Coordinates of C-alpha atoms in Angstrom, one line a residue:
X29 CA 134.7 108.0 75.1
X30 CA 132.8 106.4 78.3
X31 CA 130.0 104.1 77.1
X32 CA 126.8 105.5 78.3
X33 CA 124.9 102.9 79.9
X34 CA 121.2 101.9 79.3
X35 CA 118.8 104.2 82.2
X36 CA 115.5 102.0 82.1
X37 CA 112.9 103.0 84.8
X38 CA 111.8 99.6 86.0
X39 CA 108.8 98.8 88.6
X40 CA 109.7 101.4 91.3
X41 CA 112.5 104.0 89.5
X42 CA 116.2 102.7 87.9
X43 CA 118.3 100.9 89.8
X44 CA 122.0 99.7 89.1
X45 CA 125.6 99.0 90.1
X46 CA 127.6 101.2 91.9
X47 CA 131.0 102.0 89.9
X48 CA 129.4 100.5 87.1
X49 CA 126.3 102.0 86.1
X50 CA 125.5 104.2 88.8
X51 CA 128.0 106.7 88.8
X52 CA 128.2 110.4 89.4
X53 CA 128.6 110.9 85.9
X54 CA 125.2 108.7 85.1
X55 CA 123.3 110.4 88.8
X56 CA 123.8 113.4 87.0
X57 CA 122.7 112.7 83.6
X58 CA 119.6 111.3 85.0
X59 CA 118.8 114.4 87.1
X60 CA 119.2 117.1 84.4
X61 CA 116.9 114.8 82.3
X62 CA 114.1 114.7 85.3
X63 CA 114.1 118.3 85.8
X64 CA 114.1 118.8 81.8
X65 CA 111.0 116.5 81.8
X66 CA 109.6 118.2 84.7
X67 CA 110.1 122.0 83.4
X68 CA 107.6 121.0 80.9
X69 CA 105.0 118.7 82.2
X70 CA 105.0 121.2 85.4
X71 CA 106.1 124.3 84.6
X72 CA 104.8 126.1 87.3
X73 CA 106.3 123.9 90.2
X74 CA 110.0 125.3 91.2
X75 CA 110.4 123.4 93.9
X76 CA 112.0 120.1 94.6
X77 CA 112.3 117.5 97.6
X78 CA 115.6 115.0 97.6
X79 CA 116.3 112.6 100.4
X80 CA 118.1 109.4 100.4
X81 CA 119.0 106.0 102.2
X82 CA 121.6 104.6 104.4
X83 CA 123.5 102.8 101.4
X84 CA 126.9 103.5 100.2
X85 CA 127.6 107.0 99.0
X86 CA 123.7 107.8 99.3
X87 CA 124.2 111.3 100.8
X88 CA 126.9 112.1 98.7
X89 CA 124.6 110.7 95.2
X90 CA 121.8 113.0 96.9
X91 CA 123.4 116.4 96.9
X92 CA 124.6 115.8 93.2
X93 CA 121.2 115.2 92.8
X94 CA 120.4 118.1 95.2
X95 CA 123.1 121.0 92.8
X96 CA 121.6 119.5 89.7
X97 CA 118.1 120.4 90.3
X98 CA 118.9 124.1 92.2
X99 CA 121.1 124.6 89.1
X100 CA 118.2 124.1 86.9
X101 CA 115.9 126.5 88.7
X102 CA 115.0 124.2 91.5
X103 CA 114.4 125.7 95.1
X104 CA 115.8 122.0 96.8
X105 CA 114.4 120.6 100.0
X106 CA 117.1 118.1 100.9
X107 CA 117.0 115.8 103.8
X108 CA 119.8 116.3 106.2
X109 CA 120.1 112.4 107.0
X110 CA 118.5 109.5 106.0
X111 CA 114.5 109.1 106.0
X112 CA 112.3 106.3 105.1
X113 CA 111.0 106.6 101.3
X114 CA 107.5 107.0 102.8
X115 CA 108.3 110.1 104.9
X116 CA 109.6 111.9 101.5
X117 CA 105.9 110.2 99.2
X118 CA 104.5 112.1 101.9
X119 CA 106.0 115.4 102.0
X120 CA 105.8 115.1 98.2
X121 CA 102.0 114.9 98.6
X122 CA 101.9 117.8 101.2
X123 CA 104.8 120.3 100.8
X124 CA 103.0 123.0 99.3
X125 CA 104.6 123.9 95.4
X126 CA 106.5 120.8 94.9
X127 CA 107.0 119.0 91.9
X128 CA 107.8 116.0 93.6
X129 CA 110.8 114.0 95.6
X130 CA 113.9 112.5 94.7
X131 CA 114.9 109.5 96.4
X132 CA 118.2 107.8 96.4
X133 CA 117.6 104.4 97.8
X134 CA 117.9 100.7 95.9
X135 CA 115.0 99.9 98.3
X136 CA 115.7 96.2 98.6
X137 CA 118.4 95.1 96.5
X138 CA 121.7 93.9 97.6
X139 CA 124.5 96.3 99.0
X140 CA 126.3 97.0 95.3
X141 CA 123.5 98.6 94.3
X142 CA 121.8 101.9 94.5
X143 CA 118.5 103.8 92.5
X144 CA 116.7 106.9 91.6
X145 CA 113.0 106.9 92.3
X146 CA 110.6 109.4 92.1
X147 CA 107.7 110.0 94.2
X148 CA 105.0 112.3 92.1
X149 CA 102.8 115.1 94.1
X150 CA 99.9 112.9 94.5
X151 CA 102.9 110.5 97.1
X152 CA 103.1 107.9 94.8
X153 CA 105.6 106.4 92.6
X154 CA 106.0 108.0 89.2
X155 CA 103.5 107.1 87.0
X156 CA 104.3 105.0 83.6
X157 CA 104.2 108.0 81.5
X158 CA 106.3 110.1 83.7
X159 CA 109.1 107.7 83.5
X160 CA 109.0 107.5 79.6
X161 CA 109.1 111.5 79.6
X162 CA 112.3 110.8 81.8
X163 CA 113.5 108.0 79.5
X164 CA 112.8 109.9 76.6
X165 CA 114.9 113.0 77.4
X166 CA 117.6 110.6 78.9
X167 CA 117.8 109.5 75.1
X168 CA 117.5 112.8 74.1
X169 CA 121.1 114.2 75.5
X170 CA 123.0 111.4 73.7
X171 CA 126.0 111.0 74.1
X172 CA 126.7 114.7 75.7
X173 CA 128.9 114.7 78.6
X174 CA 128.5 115.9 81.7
X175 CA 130.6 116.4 84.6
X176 CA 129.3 115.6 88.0
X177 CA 128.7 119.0 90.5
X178 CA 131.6 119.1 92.7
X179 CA 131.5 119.6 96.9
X180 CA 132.3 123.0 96.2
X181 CA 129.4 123.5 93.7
X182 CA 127.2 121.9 96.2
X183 CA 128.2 124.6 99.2
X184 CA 127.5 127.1 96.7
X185 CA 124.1 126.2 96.3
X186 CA 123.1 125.6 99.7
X187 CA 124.6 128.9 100.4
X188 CA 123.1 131.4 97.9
X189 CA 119.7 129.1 99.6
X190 CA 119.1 127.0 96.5
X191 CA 119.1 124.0 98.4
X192 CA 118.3 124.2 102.1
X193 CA 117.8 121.5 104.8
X194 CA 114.0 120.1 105.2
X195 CA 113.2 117.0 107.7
X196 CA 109.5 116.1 107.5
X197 CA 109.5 113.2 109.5
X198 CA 108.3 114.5 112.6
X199 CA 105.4 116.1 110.8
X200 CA 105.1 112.2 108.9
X201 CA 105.3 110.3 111.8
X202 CA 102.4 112.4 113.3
X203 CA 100.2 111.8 110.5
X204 CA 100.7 108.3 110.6
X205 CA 99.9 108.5 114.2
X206 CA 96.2 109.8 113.6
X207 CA 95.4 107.2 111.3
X208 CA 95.4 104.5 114.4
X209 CA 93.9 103.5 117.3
X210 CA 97.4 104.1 119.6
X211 CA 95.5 104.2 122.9
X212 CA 94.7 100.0 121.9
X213 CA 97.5 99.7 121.4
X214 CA 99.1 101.0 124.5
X215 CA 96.6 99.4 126.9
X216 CA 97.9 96.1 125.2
X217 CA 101.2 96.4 126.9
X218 CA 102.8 95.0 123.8
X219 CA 106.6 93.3 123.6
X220 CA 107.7 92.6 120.1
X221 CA 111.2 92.5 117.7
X222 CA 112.2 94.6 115.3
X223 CA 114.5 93.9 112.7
X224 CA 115.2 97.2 110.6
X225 CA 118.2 95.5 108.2
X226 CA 120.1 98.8 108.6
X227 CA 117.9 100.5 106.7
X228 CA 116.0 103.4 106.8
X229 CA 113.5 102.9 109.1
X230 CA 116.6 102.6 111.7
X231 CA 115.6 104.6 115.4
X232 CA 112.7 105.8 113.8
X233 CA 110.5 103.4 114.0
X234 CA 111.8 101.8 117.1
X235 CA 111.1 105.4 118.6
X236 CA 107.5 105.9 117.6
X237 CA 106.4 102.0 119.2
X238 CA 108.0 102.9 122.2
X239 CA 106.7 106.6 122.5
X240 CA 103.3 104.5 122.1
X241 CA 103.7 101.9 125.0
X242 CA 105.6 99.1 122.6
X243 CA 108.0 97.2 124.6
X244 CA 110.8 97.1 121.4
X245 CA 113.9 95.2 120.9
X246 CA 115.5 96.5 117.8
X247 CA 117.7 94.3 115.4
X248 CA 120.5 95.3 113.5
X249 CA 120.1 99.1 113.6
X250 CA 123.5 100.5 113.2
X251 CA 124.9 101.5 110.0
X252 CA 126.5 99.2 107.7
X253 CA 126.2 100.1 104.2
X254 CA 127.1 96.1 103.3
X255 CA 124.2 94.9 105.4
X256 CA 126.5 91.9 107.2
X257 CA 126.0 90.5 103.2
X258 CA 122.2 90.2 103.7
X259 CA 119.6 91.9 101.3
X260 CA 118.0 94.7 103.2
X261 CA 114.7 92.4 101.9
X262 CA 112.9 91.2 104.9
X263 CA 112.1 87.7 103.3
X264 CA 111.8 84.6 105.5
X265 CA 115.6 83.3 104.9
X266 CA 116.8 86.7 106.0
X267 CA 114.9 86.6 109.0
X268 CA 116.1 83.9 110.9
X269 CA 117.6 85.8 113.5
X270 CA 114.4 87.6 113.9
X271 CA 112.2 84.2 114.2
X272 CA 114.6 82.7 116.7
X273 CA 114.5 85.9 119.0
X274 CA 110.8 85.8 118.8
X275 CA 110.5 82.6 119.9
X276 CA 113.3 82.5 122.6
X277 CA 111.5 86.1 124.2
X278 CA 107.7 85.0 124.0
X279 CA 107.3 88.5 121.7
X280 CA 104.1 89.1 120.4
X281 CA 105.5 89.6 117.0
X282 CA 108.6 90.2 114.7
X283 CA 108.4 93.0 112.6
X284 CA 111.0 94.1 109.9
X285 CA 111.5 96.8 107.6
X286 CA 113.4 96.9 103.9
X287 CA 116.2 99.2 103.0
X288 CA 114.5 102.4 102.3
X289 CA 110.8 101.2 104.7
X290 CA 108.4 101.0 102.4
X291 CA 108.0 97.3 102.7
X292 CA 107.2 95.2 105.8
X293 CA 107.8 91.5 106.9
X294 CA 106.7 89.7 109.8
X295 CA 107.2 87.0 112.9
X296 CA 104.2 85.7 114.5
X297 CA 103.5 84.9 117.6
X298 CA 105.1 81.1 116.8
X299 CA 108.4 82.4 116.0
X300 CA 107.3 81.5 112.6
X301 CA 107.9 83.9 109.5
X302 CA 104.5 85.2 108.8
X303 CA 104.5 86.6 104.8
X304 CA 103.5 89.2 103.0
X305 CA 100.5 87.7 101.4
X306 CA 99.2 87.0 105.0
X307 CA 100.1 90.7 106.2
X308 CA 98.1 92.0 103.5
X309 CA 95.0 89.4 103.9
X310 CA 95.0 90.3 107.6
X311 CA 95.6 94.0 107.2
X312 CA 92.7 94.0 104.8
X313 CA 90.4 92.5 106.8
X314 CA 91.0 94.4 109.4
X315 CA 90.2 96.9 107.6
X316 CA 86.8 95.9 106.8
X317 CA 85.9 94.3 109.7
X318 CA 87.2 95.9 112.7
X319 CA 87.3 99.7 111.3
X320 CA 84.3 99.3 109.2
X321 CA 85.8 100.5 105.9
X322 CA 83.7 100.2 102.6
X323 CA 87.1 99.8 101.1
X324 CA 87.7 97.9 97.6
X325 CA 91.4 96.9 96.9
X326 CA 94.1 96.8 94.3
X327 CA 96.5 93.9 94.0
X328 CA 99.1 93.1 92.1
X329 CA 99.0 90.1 89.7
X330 CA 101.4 88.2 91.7
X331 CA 99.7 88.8 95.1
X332 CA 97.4 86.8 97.0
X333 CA 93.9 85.5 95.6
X334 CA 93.0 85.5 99.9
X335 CA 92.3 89.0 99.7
X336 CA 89.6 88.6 96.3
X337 CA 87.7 86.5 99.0
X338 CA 87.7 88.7 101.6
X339 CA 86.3 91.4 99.5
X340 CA 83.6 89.7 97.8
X341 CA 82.3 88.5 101.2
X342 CA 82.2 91.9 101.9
X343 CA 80.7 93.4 98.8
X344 CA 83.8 95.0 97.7
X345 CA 85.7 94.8 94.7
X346 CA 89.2 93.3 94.0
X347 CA 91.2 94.8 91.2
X348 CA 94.4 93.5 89.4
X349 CA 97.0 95.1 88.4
X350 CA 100.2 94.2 86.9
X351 CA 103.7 94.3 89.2
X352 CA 104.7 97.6 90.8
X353 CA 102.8 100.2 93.1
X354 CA 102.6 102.4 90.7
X355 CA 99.7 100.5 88.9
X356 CA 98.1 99.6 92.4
X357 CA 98.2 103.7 92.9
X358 CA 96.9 104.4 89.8
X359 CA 93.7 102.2 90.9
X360 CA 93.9 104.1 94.5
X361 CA 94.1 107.9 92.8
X362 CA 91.2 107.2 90.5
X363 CA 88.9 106.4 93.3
X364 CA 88.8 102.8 92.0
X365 CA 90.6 101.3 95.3
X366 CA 90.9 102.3 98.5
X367 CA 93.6 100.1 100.0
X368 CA 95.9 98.4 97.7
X369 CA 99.3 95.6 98.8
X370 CA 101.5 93.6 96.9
X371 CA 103.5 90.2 97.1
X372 CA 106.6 92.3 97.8
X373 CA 105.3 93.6 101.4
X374 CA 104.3 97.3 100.7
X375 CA 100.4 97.9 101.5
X376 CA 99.2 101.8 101.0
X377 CA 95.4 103.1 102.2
X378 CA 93.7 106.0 101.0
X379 CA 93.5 107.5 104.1
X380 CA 97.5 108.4 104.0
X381 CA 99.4 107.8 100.6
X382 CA 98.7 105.6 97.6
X383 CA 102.4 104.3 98.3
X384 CA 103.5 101.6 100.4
X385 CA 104.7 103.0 103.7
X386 CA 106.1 99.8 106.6
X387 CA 106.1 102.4 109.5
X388 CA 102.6 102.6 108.6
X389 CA 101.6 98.9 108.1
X390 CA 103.5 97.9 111.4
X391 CA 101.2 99.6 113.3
X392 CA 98.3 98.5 111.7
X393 CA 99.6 94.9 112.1
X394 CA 100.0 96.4 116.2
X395 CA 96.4 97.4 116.2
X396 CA 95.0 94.2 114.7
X397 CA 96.7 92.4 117.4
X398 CA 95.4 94.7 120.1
X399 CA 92.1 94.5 118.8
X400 CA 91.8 90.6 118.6
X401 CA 93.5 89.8 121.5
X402 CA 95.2 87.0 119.5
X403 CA 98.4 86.9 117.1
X404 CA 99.0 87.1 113.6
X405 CA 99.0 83.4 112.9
X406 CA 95.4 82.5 114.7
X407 CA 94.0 85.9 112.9
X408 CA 95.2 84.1 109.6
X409 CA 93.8 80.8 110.8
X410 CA 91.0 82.3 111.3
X411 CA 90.5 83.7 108.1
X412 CA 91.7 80.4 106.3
X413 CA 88.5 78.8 108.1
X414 CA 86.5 81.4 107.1
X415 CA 87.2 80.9 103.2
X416 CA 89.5 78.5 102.2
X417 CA 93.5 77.7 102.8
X418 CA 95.9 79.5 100.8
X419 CA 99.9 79.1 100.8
X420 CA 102.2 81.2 99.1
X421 CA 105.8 80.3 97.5
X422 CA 108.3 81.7 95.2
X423 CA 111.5 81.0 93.0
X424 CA 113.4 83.4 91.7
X425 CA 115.9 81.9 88.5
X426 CA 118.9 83.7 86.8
X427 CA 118.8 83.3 82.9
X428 CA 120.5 84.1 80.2
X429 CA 118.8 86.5 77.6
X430 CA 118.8 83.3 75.2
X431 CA 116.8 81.4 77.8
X432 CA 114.7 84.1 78.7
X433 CA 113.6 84.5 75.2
X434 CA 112.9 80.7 74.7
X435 CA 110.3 81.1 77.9
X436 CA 108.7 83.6 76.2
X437 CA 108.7 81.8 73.6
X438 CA 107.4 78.6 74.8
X439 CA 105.0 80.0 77.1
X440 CA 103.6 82.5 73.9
X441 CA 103.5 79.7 71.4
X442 CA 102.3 76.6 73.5
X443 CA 101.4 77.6 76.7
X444 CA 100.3 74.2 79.7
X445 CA 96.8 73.3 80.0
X446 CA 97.4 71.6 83.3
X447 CA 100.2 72.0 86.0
X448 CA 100.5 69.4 88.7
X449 CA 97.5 67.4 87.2
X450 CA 95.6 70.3 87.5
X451 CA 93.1 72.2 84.8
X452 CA 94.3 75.6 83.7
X453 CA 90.8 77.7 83.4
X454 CA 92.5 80.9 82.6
X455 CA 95.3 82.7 81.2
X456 CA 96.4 86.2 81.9
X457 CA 99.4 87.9 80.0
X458 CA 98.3 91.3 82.2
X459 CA 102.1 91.1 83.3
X460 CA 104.1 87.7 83.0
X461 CA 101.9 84.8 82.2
X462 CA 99.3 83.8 84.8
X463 CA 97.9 80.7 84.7
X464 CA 94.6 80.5 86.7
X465 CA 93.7 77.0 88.2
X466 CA 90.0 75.5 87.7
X467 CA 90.6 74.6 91.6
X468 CA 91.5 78.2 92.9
X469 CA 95.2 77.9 92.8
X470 CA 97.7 79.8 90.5
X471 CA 101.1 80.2 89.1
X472 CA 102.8 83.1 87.6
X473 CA 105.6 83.0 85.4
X474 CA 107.2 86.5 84.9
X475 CA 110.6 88.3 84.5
X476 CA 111.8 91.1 87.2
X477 CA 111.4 94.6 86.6
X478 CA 114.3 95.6 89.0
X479 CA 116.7 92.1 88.2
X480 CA 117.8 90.1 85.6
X481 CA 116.1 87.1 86.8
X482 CA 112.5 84.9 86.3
X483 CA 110.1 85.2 89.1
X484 CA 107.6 81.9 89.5
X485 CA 104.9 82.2 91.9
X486 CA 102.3 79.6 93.0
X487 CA 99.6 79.6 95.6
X488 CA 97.7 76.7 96.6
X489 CA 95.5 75.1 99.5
X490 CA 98.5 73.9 101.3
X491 CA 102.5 74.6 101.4
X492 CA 103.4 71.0 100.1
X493 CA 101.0 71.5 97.4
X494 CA 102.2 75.4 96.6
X495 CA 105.9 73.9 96.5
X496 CA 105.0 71.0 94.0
X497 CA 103.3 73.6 92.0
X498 CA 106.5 76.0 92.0
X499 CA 108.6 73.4 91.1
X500 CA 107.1 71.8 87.8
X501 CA 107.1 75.5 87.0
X502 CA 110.9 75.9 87.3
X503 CA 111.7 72.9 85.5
X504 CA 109.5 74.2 82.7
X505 CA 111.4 77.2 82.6
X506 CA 114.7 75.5 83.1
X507 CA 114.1 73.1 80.2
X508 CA 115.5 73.8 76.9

């Protein structure tokens, strides 16, 4: 008999191997667990939304998906190509009857894998207790069998009108559109680069800039399901190609979107990668500032301390949450948060979806730089004089379980009262272990939610200092 692999529902849905994990087989036995968990926390919801990414075997995962649900009662609203993740949160949110939208996308992760998210009716990921209903009937079917829906199953369905063909992204794209100032942007006769990884956000968002006056040069839009052996994760050491065009072209900016679009990087003006932590930081206070929002924000624990400045000089609140959007939406639905970003690149505003959308914060990065009159970098420069300097970094470490567990350990049982010469003042367990410095700077030590890796994260009043701080924190963790 096949061993059944483990479904977990990590930060942002379950993700695994193709041919290993995630298999017809395993697609299937997840879905008919969804829609059982669904049937009863939403009885009165028939209808379903499924869409999917440009990876391997994506559209052909989706319509087993797709059969699965119309065969369990489903009325199914499938894609008919691929769409960014945030134009299906947002039909989720505003398709009339839904109980919510299927994605098939591994978001950022490298080409041999895929995932199943879920996006819930309010457009945001699926809450904590959604997943453990999904979990729990997952464990529920044992070791049943089932057979995966076959082509001809498929035409069946969409025949009989079980599943038929929905594209919301024209209706998405023009609600994005009234949530900015385009006519700024236009008069600032913009020329910037776009880097889309292959991914998702592939014409379309190449297509809105330059309906809107964007002079655009896109990067690496054609399909290629083994993204040229680069992560579709637009960190700075798979952006090199986009910092050098920058620079060579004089482009205002670089912008670059992950697999499935929820998540943004950036180029500044420099040529220079621009990260995450200072999109959000400038994104945010250009929120307060130049739209005059009241906003308070939700952050994730290993995300910038910039922005918990910028909202107490503003009379705002900063909230903390542990890793994944979900928790940062939770703060946004309970009217705690207005805006809320995370380390990873995915920012989401009231105003539009408590879900990270990158079509969304592109143009928003667009506006701010209509609106100064200046790039990214001196916005950020600007902001540094304002409150103090803060610089990011990040390690990411493969361990064994064994060594994992002795971290744990070590970190549980005798945690460091100084890094780097420096006085720990606080420690938060909220998700990892976060050790707050008495001088402002932090580092977090925490596993992945999507990987079997350690994450260590440290932010600090200068790069050199950041780096020094990141590495006394791997050899901690490497040391046995």
């Amino acid at each position: 008999m096949t061993q059944i692999p483990e479904i977990k529902f990590g930060t942002d849905g379950w993700r695994a191997l193709i041919a290993r994990d995630f298999t017809f087989e395993t697609v299937t036995r997840v879905a008919h667990a969804v829609a059982a968990a669904l049937h009863e926390s939403a009885p009165d919801k028939k209808r379903m939304i499924v869409g999917h990414d440009r990876r391997f075997l994506s559209r052909e995962f989706a319509q087993t998906v797709a059969t699965v649900y119309a065969n369990e009662g489903y009325e199914v609203l499938l894609a008919p190509s691929f769409l960014p993740t945030p134009a299906l949160s947002w039909a989720a949110k505003n398709e009339p009857g839904v109980v919510g939208a299927t994605v098939i996308t591994a978001s950022h992760n490298p080409a041999a894998w895929n995932g199943f998210k879920f996006k819930e009716p309010f457009g945001g990921s699926a809450h904590p207790k959604t997943t453990k209903a999904f979990e729990t009937k997952i464990a529920e079917l044992g070791a049943k069998s089932f057979a995966a829906p076959t082509s001809e199953d498929f035409d069946r369905a969409a025949k009989s009108g079980k599943i038929r063909t929905y594209q919301p992204l024209e209706q998405y794209l023009e609600a994005v559109k009234k949530l900015i100032d385009l006519d700024r942007i236009r008069k600032a006769k913009l020329r910037v680069g776009l880097d889309v990884m292959h991914g998702a956000a592939s014409g379309h968002l190449a297509s809105l800039l330059r309906s809107n006056g964007v002079e655009v040069t896109e990067l690496h839009g054609e399909d290629n399901p083994g993204f040229r052996g680069v992560p579709p994760e637009p960190i700075e050491k798979n952006l090199m190609e986009l910092c050098a065009a920058v620079a060579k072209n004089d482009w205002a900016c670089g912008l670059a979107t992950d697999g499935d679009a929820d998540r943004l990087g950036a180029v500044d003006e420099d040529g220079s990668y621009f990260s995450t932590q200072q999109i959000l930081s400038v994104a945010y206070w250009h929120m307060l500032q130049n739209r005059k929002k009241k906003w308070s924000i939700a952050r994730s624990v290993s995300t910038t301390r910039m922005v918990d400045l910028v909202a107490k000089r503003a009379g705002q609140k900063c909230f903390e949450t542990p890793v994944g959007f979900k928790f940062i939406a939770e703060k946004m639905v309970n009217g705690e948060a207005q805006i809320g970003g995370e380390e990873s690149g995915g920012i989401g505003i009231i105003d539009h979806l408590p879900e990270r959308d990158g079509l969304l914060t592109a143009l928003l990065l667009l506006e701010l730089v209509a609106t100064a009159g200046k790039g990214l970098r001196a916005v950020y420069d600007d902001l540094c004089k304002a409150e103090r300097p803060y610089y990011f970094t990040r390690n990411d470490i493969h361990l064994t379980v064994e060594q994992a567990r002795s971290v744990v350990r070590r970190l549980t049982e005798n945690p460091p009262d100084r890094w780097q010469g420096r006085p720990v003042e606080t420690l938060s367990k909220l998700d990892g272990f976060k050790f707050y410095l008495r001088d402002g700077s932090w580092i977090l030590i925490r596993p992945s939610g999507t990987e079997p890796i350690f994450r260590i994260y440290a932010e600090a009043e200068s790069l050199p200092a950041s780096e020094q701080l990141t590495a006394e924190a791997k050899k901690f963790v490497e040391t046995i």
